Short mmCIF file of C-alpha atoms in Angstrom, two decimals:
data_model
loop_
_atom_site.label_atom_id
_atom_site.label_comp_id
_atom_site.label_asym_id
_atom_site.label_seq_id
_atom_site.Cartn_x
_atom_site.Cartn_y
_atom_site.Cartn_z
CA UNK S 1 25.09 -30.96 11.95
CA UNK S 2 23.98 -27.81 13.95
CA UNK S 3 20.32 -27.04 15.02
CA UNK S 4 18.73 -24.46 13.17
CA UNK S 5 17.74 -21.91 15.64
CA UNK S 6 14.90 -19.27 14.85
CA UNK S 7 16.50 -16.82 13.52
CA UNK S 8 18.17 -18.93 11.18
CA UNK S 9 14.58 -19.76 10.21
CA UNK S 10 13.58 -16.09 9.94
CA UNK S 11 16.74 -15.26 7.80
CA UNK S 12 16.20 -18.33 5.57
CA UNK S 13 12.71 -16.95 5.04
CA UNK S 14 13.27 -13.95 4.39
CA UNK S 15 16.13 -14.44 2.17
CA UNK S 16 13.32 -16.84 -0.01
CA UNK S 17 10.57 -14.14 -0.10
CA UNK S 18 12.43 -10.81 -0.16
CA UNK S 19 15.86 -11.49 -1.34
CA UNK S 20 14.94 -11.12 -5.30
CA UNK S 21 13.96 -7.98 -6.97
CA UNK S 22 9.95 -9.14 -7.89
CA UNK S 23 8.10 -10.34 -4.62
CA UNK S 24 5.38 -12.93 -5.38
CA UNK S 25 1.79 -11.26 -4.97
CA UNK S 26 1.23 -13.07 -1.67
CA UNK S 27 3.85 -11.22 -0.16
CA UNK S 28 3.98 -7.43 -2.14
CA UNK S 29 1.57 -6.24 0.16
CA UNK S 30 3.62 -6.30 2.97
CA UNK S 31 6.71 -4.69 1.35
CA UNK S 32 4.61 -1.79 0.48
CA UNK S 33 3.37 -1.45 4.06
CA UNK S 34 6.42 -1.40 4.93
CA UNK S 35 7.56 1.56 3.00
CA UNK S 36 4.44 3.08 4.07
CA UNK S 37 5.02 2.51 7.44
CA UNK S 38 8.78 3.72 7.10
CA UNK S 39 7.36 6.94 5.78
CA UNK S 40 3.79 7.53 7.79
CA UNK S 41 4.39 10.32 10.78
CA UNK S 42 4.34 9.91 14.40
CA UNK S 43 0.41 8.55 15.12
CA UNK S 44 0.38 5.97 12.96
CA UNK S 45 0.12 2.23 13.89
CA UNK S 46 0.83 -0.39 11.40
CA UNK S 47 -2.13 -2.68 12.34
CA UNK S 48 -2.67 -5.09 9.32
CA UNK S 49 -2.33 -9.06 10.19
CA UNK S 50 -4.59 -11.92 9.35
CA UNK S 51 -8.33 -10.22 8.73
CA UNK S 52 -7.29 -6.88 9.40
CA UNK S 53 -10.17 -4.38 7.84
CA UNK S 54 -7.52 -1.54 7.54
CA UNK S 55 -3.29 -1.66 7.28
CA UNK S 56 -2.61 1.61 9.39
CA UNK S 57 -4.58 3.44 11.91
CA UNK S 58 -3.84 7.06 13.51
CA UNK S 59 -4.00 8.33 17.18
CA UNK S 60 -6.80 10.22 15.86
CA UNK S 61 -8.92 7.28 14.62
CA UNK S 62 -8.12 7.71 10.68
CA UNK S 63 -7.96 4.50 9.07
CA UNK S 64 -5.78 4.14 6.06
CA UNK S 65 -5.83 0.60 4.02
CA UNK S 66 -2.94 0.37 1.41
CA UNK S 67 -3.57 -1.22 -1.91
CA UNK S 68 -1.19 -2.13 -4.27
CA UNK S 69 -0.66 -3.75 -7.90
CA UNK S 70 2.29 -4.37 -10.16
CA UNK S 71 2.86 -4.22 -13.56
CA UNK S 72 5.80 -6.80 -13.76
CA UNK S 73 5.34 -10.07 -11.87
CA UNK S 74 7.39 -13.05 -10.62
CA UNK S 75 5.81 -14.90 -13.78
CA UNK S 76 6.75 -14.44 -17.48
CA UNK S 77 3.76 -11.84 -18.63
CA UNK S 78 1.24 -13.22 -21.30
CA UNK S 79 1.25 -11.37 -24.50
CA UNK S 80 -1.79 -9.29 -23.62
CA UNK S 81 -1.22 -7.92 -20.17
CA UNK S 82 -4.54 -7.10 -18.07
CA UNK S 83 -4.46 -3.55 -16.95
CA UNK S 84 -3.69 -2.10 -13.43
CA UNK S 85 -6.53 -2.71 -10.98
CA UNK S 86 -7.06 -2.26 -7.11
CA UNK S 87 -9.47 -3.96 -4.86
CA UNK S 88 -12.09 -1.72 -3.21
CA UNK S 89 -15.04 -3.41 -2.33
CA UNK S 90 -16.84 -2.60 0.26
CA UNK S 91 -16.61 -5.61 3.29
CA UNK S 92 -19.62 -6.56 5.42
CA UNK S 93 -17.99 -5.93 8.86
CA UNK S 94 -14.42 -6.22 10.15
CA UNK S 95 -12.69 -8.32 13.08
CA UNK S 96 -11.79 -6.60 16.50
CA UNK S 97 -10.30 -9.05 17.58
CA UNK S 98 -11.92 -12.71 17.93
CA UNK S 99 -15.35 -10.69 17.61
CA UNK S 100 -17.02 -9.95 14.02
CA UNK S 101 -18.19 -6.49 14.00
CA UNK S 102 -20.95 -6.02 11.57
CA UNK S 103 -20.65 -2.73 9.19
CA UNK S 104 -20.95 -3.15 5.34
CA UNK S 105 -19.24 -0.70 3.67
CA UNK S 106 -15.20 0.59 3.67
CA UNK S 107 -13.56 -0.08 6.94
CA UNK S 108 -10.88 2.91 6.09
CA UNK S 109 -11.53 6.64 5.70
CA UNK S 110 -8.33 6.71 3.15
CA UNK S 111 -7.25 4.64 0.52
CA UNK S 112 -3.80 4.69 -0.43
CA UNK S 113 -3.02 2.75 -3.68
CA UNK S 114 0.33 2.03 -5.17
CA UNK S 115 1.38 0.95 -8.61
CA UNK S 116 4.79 -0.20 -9.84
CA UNK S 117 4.70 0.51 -13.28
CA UNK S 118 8.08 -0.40 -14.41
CA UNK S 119 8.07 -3.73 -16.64
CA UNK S 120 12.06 -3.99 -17.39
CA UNK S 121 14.97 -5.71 -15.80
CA UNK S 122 15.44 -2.98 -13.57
CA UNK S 123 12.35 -3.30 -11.86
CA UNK S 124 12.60 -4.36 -8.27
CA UNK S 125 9.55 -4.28 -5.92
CA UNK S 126 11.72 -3.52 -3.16
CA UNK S 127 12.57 -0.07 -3.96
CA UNK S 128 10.42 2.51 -2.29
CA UNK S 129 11.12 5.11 -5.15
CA UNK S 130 9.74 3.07 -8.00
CA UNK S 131 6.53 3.27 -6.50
CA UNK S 132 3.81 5.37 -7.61
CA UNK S 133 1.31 6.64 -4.89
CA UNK S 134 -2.31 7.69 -4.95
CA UNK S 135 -4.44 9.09 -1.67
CA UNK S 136 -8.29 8.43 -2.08
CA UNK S 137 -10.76 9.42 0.44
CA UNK S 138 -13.22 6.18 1.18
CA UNK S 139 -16.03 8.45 0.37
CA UNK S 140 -15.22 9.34 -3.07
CA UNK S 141 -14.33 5.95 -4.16
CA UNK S 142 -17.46 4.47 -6.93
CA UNK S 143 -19.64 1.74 -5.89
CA UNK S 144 -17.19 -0.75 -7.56
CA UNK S 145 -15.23 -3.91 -6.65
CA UNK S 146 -12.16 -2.70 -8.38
CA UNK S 147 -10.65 0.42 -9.16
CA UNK S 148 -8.69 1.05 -12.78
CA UNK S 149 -5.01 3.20 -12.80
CA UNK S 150 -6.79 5.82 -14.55
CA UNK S 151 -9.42 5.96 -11.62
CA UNK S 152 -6.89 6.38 -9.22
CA UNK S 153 -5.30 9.19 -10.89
CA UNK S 154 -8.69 11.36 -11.47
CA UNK S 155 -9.81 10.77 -7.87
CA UNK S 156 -6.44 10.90 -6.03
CA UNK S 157 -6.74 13.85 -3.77
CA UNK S 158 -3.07 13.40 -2.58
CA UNK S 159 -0.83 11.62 -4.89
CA UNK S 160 2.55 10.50 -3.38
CA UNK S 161 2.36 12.50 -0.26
CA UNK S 162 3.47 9.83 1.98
CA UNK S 163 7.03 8.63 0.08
CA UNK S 164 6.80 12.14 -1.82
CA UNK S 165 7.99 11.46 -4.69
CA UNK S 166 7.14 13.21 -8.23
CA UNK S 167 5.00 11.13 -10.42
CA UNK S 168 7.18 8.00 -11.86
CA UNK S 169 10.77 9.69 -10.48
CA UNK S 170 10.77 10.00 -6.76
CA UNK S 171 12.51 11.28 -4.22
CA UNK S 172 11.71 11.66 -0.01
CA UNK S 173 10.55 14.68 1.09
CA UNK S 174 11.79 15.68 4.25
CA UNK S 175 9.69 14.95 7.21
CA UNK S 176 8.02 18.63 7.93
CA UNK S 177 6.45 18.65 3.93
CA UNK S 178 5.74 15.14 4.08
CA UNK S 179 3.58 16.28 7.59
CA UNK S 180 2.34 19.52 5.39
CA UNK S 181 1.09 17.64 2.31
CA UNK S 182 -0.75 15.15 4.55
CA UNK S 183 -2.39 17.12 6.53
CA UNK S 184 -3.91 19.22 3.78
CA UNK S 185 -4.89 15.93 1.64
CA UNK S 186 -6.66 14.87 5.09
CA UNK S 187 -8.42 18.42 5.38
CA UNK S 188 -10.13 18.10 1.79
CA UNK S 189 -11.75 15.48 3.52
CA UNK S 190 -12.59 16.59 6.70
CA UNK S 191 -10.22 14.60 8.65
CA UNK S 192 -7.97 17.50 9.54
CA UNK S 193 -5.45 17.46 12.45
CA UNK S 194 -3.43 19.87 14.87
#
């Protein structure tokens, strides 16, 4: 019998938590960073881990946190689904580190929020372009723990600009309009860059 080595551990992992078309809850978050990641411009550092109080943050300082909810889970759905929500409260500090840094509020100037609406065999949480993306600036976000779908939609002042796809059909814009879009979503906010 041979010795695992690591990367047969990694593979075997993997293969459990990403190799099926629905990814359990504990796990979706990190698929969408991914594709966020995969699709953010140069600046951008992937910087989510354990307590994390934002996902990505920019050369500049911008701090994006990505949010995500879908409507078809790993689980048969009850009768009655509940209807799309994200988490937005406001945290009490973040960690730097092993240090607690006190701060109540939002820990990210943006908020990007992604739904997978698609409830049918074909839906597969995997696939960037059956994503549905929504920019919110921290500022304009209501003093709420949760925000609904139909939130998202009236306050998004961006909406797919980072995998650029049309609402519910997508398809990647190439990397100069992707840059273009951004940057003017940013500058309604005041977070313009060169």
């Amino acid at each position: 019998v041979r010795r695992p080595t690591a990367s047969d551990i990694v593979a075997k992992a993997s293969e459990a938590a990403f190799g099926r078309p629905l990814v359990s809850n504990t796990l979706r978050s990190m698929v969408v960073e991914a594709m966020v990641d995969l699709a953010l411009g140069d600046g951008w550092t992937w910087c989510s881990a354990d307590f994390a109080g934002w996902d990505f943050e920019h050369a500049d300082g911008t701090r994006l946190e990505v949010k995500q909810s879908a409507a078809r889970q790993t689980w048969d759905a009850p009768a009655r689904q509940a209807p799309p929500r994200f988490d937005i409260a406001p945290r009490t500090g973040h960690w730097a580190g092993s240090n607690w840094v006190e701060g109540a509020g939002r820990q990210a100037h943006l908020y990007l929020l992604a739904h997978h609406p698609l409830t049918d065999e074909t839906a597969d949480h995997r696939d960037p372009q059956q994503w549905v993306f929504y920019v919110v600036a921290a500022d304009m976000l209501p003093a709420a723990k949760s925000l609904s779908l139909k939130g998202a939609e009236d306050l998004t002042i961006a909406g797919n600009i980072f995998l650029g796809h049309e609402r519910r059909k997508g398809w990647f814009l190439d990397e100069a309009a992707m840059r273009q879009e951004a940057n003017a979503a940013l500058a309604q906010v005041g977070l313009a860059r060169a």
